[in-house]
Coordinates of C-alpha atoms and ligand atoms in Angstrom, one line a residue:
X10 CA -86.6 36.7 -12.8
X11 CA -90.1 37.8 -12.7
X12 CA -89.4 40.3 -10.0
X13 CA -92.5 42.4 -11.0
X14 CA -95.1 40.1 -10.7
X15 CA -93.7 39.7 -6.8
X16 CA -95.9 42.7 -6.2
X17 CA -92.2 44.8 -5.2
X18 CA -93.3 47.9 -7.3
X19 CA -96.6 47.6 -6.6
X20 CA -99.4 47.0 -9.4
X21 CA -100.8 49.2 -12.3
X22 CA -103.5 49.2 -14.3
X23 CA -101.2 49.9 -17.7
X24 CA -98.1 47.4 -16.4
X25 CA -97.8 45.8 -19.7
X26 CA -99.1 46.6 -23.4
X27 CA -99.3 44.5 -26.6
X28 CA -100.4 45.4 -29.9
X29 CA -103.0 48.1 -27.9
X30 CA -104.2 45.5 -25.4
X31 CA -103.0 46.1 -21.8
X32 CA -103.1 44.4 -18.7
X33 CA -102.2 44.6 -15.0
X34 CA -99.0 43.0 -13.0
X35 CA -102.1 40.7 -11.5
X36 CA -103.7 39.8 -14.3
X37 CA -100.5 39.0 -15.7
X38 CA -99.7 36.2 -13.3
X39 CA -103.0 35.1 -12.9
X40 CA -102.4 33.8 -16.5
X41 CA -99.0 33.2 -16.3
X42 CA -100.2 30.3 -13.1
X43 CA -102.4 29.2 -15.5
X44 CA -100.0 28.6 -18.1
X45 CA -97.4 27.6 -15.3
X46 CA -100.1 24.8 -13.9
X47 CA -100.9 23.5 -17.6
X48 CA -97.5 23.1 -18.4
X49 CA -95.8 21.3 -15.4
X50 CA -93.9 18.4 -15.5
X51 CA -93.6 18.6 -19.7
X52 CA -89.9 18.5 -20.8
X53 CA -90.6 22.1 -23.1
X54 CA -93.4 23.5 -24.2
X55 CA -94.2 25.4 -27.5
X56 CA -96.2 28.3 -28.4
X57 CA -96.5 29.9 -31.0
X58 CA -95.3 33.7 -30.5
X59 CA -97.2 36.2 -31.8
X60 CA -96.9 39.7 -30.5
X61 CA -99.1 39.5 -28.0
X62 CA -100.2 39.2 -23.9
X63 CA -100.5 35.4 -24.6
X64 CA -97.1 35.1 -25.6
X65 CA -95.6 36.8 -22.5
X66 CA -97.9 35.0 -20.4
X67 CA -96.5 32.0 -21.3
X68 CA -92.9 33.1 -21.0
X69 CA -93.7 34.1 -17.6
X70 CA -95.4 30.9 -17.1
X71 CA -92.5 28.7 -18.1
X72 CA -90.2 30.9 -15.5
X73 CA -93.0 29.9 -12.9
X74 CA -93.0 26.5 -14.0
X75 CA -89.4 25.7 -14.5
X76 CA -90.2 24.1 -17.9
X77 CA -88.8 25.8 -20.5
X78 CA -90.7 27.5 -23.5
X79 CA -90.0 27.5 -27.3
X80 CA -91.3 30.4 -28.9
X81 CA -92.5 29.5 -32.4
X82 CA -92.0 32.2 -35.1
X83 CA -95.7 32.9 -36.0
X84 CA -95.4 32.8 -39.5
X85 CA -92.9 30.1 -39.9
X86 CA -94.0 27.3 -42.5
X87 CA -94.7 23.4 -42.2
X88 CA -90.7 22.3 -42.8
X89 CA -89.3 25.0 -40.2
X90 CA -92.2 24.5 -37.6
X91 CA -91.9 20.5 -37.9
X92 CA -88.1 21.0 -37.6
X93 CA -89.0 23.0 -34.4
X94 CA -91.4 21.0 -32.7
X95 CA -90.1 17.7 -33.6
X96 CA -86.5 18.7 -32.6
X97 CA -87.5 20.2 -29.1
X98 CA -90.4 17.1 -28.4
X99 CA -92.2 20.4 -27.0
X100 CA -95.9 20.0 -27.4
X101 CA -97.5 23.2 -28.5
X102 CA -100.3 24.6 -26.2
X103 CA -103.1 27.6 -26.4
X104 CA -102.9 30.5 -24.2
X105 CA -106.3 31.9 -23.0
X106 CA -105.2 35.1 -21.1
X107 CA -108.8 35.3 -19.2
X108 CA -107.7 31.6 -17.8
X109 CA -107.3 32.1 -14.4
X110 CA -105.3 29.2 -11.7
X111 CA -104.7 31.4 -8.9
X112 CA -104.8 28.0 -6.6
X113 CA -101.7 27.2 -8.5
X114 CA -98.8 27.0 -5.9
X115 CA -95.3 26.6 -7.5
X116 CA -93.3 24.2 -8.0
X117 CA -89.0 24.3 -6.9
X118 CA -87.1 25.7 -10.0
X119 CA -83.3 25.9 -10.3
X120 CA -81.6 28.5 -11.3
X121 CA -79.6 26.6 -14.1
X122 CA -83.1 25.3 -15.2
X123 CA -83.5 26.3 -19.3
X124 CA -86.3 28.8 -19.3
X125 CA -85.9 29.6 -22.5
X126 CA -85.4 27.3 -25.7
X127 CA -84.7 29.5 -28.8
X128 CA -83.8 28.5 -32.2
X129 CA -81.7 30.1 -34.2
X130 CA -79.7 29.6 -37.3
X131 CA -75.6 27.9 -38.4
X132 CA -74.4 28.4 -41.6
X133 CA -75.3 25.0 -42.8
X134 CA -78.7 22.6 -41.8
X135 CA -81.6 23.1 -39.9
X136 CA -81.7 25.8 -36.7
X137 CA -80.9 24.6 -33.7
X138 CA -82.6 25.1 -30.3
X139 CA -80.6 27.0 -27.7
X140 CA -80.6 26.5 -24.3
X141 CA -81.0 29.6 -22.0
X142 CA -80.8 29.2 -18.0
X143 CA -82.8 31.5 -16.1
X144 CA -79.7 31.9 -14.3
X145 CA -77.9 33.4 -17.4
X146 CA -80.7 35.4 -18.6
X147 CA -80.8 37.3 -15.1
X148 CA -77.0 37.8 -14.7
X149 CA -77.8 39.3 -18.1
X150 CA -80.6 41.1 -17.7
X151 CA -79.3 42.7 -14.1
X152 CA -75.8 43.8 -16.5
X153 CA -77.6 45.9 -18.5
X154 CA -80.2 47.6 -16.1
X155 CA -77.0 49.0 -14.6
X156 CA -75.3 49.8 -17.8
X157 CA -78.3 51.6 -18.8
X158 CA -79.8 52.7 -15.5
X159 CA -82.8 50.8 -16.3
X160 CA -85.1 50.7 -13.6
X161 CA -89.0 50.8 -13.0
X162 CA -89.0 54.1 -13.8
X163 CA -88.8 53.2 -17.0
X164 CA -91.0 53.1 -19.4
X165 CA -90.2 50.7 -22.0
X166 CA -91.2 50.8 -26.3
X167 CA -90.6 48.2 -28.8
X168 CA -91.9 46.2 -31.5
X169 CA -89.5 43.8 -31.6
X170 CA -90.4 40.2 -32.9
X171 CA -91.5 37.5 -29.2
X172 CA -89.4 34.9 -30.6
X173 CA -85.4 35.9 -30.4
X174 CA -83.5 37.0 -27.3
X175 CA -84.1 41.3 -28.7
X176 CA -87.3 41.0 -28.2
X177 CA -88.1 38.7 -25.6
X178 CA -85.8 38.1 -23.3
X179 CA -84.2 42.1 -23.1
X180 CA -88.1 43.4 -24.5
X181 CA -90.2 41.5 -22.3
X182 CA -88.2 39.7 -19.4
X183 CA -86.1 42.9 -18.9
X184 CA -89.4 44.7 -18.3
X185 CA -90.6 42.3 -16.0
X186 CA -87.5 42.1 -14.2
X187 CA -86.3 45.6 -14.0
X188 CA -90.3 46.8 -13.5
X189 CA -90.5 49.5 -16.1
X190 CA -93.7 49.4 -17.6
X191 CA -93.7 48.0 -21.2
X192 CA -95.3 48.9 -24.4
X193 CA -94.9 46.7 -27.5
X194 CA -96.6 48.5 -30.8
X195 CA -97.5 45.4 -32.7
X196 CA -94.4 46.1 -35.2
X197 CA -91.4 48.4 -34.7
X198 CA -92.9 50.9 -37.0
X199 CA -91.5 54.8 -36.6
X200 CA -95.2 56.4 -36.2
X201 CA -96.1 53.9 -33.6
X202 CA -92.7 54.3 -31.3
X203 CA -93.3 58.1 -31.8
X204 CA -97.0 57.8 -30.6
X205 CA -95.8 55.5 -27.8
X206 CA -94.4 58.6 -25.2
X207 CA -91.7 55.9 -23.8
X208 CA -88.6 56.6 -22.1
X209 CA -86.2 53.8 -23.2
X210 CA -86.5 52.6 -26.8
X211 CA -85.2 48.7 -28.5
X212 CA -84.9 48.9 -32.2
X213 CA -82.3 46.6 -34.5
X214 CA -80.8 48.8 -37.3
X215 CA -83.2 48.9 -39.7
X216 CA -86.0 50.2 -37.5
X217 CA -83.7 52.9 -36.6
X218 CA -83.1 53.9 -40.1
X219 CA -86.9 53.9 -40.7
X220 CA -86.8 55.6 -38.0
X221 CA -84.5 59.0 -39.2
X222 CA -86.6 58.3 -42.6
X223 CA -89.4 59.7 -40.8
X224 CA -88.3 63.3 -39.3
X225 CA -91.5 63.6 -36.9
X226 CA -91.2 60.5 -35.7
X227 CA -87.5 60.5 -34.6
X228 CA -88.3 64.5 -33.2
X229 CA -90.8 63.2 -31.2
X230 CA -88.2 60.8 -29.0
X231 CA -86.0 63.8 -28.1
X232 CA -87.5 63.5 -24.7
X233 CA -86.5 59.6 -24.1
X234 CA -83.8 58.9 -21.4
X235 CA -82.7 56.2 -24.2
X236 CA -82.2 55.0 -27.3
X237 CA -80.7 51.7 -27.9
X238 CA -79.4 50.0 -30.9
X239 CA -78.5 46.5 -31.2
X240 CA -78.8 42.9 -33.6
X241 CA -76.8 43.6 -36.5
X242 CA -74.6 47.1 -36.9
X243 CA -76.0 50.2 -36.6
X244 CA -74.8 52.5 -39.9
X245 CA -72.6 55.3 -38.8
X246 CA -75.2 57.6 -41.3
X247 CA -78.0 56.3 -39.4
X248 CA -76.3 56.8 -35.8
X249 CA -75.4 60.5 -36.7
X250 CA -79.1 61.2 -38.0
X251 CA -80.5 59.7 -34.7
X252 CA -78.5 62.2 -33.1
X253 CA -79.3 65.2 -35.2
X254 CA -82.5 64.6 -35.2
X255 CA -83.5 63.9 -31.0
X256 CA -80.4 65.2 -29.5
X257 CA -79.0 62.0 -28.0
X258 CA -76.6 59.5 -28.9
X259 CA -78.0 56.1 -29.3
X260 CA -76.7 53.1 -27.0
X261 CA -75.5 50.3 -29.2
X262 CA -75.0 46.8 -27.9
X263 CA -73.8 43.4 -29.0
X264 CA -75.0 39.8 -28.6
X265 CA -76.3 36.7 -29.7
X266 CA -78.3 34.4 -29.1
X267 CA -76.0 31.6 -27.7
X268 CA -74.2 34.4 -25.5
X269 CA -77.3 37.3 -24.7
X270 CA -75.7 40.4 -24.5
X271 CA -72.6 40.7 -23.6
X272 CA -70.9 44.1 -24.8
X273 CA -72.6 47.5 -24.6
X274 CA -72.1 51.3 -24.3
X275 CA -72.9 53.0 -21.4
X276 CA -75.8 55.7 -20.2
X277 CA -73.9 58.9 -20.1
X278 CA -71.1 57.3 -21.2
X279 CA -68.8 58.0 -24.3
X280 CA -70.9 56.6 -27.4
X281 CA -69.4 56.6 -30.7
X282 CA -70.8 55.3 -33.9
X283 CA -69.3 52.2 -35.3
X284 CA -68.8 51.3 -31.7
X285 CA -70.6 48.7 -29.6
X286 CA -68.8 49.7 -26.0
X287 CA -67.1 47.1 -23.9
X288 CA -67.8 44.5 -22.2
X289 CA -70.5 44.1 -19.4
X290 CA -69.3 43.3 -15.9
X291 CA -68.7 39.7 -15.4
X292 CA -68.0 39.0 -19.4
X293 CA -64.1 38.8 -20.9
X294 CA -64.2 39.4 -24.1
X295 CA -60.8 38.2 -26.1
X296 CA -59.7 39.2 -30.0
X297 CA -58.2 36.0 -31.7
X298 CA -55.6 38.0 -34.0
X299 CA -52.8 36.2 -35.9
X300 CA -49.6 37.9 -35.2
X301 CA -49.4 41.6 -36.0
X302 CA -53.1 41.4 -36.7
X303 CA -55.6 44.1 -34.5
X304 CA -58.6 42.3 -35.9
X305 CA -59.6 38.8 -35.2
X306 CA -62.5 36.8 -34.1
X307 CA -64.2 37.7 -30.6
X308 CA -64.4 35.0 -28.0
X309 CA -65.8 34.9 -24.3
X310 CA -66.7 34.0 -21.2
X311 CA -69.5 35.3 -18.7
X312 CA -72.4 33.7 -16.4
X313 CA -74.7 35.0 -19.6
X314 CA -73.7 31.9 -22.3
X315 CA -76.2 29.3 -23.4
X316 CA -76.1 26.0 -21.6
X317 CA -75.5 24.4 -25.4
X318 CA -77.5 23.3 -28.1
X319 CA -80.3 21.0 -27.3
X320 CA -79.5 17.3 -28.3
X321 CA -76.4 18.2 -30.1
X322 CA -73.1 17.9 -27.3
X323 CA -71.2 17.9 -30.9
X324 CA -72.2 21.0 -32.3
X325 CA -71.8 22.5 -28.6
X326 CA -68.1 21.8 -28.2
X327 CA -67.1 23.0 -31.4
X328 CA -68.5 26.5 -30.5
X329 CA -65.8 26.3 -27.6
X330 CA -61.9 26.7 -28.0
X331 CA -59.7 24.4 -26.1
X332 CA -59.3 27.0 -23.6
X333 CA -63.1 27.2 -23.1
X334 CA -63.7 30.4 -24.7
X335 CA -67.4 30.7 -26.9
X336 CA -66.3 31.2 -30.5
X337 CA -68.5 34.0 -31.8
X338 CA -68.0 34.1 -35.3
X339 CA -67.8 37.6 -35.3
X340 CA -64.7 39.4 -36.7
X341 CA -63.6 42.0 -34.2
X342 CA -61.1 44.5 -32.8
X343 CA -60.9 46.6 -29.5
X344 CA -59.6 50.2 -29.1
X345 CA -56.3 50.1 -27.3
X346 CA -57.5 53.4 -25.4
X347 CA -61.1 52.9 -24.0
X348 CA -61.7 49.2 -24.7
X349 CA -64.0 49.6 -27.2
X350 CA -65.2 47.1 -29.1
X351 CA -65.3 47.4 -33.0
X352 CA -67.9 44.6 -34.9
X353 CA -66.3 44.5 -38.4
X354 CA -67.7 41.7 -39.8
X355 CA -68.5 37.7 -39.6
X356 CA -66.0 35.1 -40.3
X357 CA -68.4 33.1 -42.1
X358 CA -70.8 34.5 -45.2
X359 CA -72.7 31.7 -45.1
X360 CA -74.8 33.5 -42.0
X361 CA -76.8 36.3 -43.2
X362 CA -78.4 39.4 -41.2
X363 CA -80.7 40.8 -42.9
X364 CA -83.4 43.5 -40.9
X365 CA -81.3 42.4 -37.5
X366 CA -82.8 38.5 -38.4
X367 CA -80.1 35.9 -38.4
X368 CA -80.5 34.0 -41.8
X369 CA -78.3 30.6 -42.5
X370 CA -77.6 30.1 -46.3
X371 CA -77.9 26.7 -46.3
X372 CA -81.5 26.1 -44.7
X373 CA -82.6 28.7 -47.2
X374 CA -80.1 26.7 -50.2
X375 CA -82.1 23.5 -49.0
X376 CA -85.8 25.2 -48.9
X377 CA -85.0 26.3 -52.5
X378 CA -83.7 22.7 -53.4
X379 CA -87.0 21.1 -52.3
X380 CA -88.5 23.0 -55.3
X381 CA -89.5 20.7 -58.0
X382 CA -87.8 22.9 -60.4
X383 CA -84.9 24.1 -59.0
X384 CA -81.8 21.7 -59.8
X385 CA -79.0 23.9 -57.9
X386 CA -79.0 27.0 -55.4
X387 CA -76.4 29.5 -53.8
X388 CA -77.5 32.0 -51.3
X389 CA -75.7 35.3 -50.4
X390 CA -76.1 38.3 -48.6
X391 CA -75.5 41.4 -50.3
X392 CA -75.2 44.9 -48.8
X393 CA -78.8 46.7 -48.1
X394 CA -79.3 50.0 -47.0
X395 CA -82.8 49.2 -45.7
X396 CA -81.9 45.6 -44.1
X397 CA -78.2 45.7 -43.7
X398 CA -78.1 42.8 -46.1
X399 CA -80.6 41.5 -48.5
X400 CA -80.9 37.3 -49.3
X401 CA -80.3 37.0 -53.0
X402 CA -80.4 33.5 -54.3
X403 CA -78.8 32.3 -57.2
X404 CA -80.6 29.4 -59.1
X405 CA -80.7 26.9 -61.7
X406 CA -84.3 26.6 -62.8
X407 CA -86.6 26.7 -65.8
X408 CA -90.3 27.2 -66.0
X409 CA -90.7 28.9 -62.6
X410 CA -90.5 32.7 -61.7
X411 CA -88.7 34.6 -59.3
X412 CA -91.3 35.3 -57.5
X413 CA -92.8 31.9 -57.5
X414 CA -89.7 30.8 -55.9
X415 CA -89.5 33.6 -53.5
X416 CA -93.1 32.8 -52.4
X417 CA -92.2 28.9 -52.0
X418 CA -89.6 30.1 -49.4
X419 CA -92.1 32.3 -47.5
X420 CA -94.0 29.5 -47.4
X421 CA -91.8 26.5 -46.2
X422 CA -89.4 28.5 -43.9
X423 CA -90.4 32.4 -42.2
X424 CA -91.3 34.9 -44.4
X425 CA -88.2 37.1 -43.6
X426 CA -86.0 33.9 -44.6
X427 CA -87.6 34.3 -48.1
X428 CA -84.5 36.0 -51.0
X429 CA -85.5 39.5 -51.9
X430 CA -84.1 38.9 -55.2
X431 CA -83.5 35.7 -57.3
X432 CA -81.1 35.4 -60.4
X433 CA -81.0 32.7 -62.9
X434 CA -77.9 31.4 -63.7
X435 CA -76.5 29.0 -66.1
X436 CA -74.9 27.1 -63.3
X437 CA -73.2 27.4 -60.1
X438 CA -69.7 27.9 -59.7
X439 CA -67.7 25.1 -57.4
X440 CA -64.2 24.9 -56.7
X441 CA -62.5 21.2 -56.9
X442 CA -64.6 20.3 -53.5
X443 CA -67.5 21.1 -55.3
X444 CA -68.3 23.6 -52.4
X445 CA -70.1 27.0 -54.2
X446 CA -67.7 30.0 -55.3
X447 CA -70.3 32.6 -54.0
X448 CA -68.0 35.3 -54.5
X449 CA -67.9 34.8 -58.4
X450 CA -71.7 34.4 -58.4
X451 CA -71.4 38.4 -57.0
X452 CA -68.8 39.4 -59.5
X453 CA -70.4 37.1 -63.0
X454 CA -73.9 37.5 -62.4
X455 CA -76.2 40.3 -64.1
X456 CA -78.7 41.8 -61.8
X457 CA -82.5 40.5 -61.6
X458 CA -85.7 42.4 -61.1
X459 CA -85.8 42.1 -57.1
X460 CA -88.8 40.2 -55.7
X461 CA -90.7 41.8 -52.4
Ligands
MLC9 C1 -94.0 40.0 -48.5 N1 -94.6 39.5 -47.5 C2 -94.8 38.2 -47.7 C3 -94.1 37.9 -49.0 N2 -93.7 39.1 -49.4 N3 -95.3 37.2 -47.1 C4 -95.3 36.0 -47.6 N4 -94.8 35.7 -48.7 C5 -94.2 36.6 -49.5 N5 -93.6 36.3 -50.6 C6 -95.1 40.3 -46.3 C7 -95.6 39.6 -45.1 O1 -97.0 39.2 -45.3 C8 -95.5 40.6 -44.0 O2 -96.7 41.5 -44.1 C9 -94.3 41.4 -44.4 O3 -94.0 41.0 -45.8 C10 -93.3 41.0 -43.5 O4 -92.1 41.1 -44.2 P1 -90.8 41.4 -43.4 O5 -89.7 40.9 -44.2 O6 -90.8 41.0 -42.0 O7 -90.9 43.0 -43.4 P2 -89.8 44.1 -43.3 O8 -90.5 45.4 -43.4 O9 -88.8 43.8 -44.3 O10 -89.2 43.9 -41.8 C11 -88.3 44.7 -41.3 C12 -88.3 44.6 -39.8 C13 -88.0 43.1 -39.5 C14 -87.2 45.4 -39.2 C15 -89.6 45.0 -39.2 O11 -86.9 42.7 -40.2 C16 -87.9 42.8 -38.0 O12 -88.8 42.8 -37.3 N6 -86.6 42.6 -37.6 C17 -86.3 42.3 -36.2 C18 -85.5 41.0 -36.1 C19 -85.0 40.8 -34.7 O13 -85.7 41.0 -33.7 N7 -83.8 40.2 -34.5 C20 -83.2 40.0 -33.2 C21 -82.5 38.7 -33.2 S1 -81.8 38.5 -31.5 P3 -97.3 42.1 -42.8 O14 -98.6 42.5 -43.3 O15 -97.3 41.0 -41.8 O16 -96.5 43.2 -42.5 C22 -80.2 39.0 -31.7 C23 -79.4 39.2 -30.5 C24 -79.1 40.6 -30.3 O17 -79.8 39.4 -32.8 O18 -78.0 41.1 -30.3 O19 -80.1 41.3 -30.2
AMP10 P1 -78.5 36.2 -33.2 O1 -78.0 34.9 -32.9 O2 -79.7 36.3 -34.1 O3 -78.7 36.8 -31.9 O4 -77.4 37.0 -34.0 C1 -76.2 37.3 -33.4 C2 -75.3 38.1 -34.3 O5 -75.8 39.4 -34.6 C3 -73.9 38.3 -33.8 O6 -73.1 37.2 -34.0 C4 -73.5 39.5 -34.7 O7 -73.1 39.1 -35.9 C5 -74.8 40.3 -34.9 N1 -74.9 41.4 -34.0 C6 -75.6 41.6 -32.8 N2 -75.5 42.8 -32.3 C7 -74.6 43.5 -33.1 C8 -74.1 44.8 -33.1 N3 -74.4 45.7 -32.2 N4 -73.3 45.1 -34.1 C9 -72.9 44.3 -35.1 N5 -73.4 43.0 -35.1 C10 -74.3 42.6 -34.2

């Protein structure tokens, strides 16, 4: 996996970049064996994944190791980080990059070893951790340096969150596999992707809509090779702008994080907006339609799916049809012509994307209901033009404010987990199950003053 700290594509001084700190191929490993000799032997490990060289160090350093990492949302409060830690029985360790084990001499990893533990959010509960092989990340990883002639040539820009599969396994494993040079800004903010001088650019949606916000900025990637779009969908206004503005066509992608990537345009191939291109080689992709339906939900297959969700065999097989397809969720349909695939919406509402995050409106219904003064909760997500979709909560409360209960969210769970507008209402619609009627919450309910 970590074919650039084999030494194949030599060193340099400016191999990888974090937040304006930058170090060598060598100094990488060095602390990635130091990481790799601390950790051996452990079941998991945790750390907690700022953007930063500590936190690839240590992804690196559980590839070495064979003991797989779980990146801990930096910001994320006591109930999610408990969850977390409890949940994976990883024990969270310090990275000092200037550690240095070079004496450190390996230890026999398998490929279908999990390198990776990521959690991520269902519609209902707590997250849950997901298992990712180091086999499946590199089947995944070599897909798309082909589909996007990605190679150490490359000079890669994002500033992509360290703790989902966008910005870690594609933003920082990709560049250590593939050998382009990496430079992460710190956040994905417009000026500092501009200022970066890259030649392949990662941004979800809503950094690309920041982007064409900012007409310097996007002028000053006209001379990238590449501009790639993926995590929730990219608006066809935004897609068009991107174009205008640079001259190229950005590349838009699907995945998750239980499947990695598994559909994606092309370089130099046709790119259309609303379109996420088809799928990569080894993956079938499948539309579940009733009869007479062209729309349906996506299934499929592919060496790049999780190996399940950790401790839960359950919840695993019920992401599988009888047939053994993965059950994404995601509401699709695929062009008769040139096979390519349409995202047109999620079967469930109860999982949210907001700012290319995935958001389940139940661990954000039962943050809210640990409030002292909040008797009942509905969560939704409503159309954004900044972050695709916004969390709006519905509650029944009295004698707290909206933003009182926007900050106790913020503060229990991750800060982008937190609604961006609460309402009050008078109660909360069920039907006989006594399951919420969100959609008459929409319709009924006057709008609040939004909270940040
Ligand atoms: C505001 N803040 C608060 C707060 N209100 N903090 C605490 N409590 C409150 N009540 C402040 C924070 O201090 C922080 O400040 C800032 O708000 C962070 O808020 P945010 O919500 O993160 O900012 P925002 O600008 O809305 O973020 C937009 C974004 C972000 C695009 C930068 O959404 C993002 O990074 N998205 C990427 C998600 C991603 O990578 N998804 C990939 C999933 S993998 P400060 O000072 O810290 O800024 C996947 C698979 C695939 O989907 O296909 O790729
Ligand atoms: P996550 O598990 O955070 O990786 O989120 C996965 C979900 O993001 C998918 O199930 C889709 O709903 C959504 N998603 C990812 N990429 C795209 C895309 N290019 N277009 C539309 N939705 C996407």
């Amino acid at each position: 996996m970590l074919t650039a700290l084999t030494g194949v594509y030599g060193d340099r001084a400016d191999a990888v970049s974090v937040g304006g700190r930058t170090a060598s191929y060598e100094e990488l490993l060095a602390a990635a064996r130091a990481v790799a000799a601390e950790v051996a032997g452990a079941p998991a490990f945790a750390v907690t994944a700022t953007a930063s060289l500590e936190t690839v160090a240590a992804v690196a350093g559980a590839v070495l190791a064979g003991v797989p990492c779980v990146p801990l949302p930096p910001d994320a409060g006591p109930a999610e980080r408990d969850h977390i830690l409890r949940d994976s029985g990883a024990a969270l360790i310090e990275v000092d990059f200037a550690r240095r084990r070079p004496d450190w001499s390996g230890t026999a990893v398998a490929p279908g070893d999990p390198a990776l533990i990521l959690y991520t959010s269902g519609t209902t509960g707590p997250p849950k951790g997901v298992l990712l092989s180091g086999a499946a990340i590199a089947a995944d990883l070599d897909a798309l340096a082909g589909a996007w002639q990605w190679s150490a040539e490359d000079t890669l820009v994002h500033g992509l969150p360290l703790f989902h599969v966008h910005g870690l396994v594609l933003g920082v494993l990709g560049a250590l596999r593939t050998g382009s040079r990496l430079v992460h800004t710190g956040r994905p903010d417009p000026g500092a992707y501009a200022r970066a001088g890259g030649s392949l650019y990662f941004g979800v949606p809503t950094v690309w809509s920041r982007v064409v916000a900012d007409p310097p900025a996007a002028a000053a990637l006209s001379g990238a090779r590449l501009l790639v779009s993926g995590s929730a969908a990219l608006p066809a206004p935004v897609f068009r702008e991107l174009e205008r503005l640079t001259g190229q066509r950005p590349v838009e992608r699907y995945g998750m994080t239980e499947t990695l990537i598994t559909v994606s345009g092309r370089a130099g191939g046709a790119l259309r907006p609303g379109t996420v291109g088809t799928p990569l080689p080894g993956i079938r992709t499948r539309v579940a339609a009733e009869p007479g339906a062209t729309i349906g939900e996506l299934q499929l297959t592919g060496a790049t799916l999780f190996s399940g969700y950790l401790g839960s065999p359950e919840a695993t097989a019920a992401a599988y049809t009888a047939d053994g397809w993965f059950r994404t969720g995601d509401i699709a349909a695929i062009d008769e012509a040139d096979g390519a695939h349409r995202i047109v919406g999620r079967a469930s509402t109860d999982l949210i994307k907001s700012g290319g995050y995935r958001i389940g409106a139940g661990e954000v219904e039962n943050a809210l209901l640990d409030h002292p003064k909040v008797s009942e909760a509905a969560v939704v997500g409503v159309p954004d033009p900044d972050l695709g979709q916004r969390i709006v909560a519905f509650v029944v409360a009295e004698g707290v404010t909206a933003e009182e209960i926007t900050a106790f969210v913020a503060a229990h769970l991750s800060v982008h987990k937190r609604p961006r507008e609460v309402r009050f209402v008078a109660s909360v619609p069920r039907n006989a199950m006594g399951k919420p009627q969100k959609n008459l919450l929409l319709t009924d309910a006057p709008a609040r003053r939004p909270a940040r």
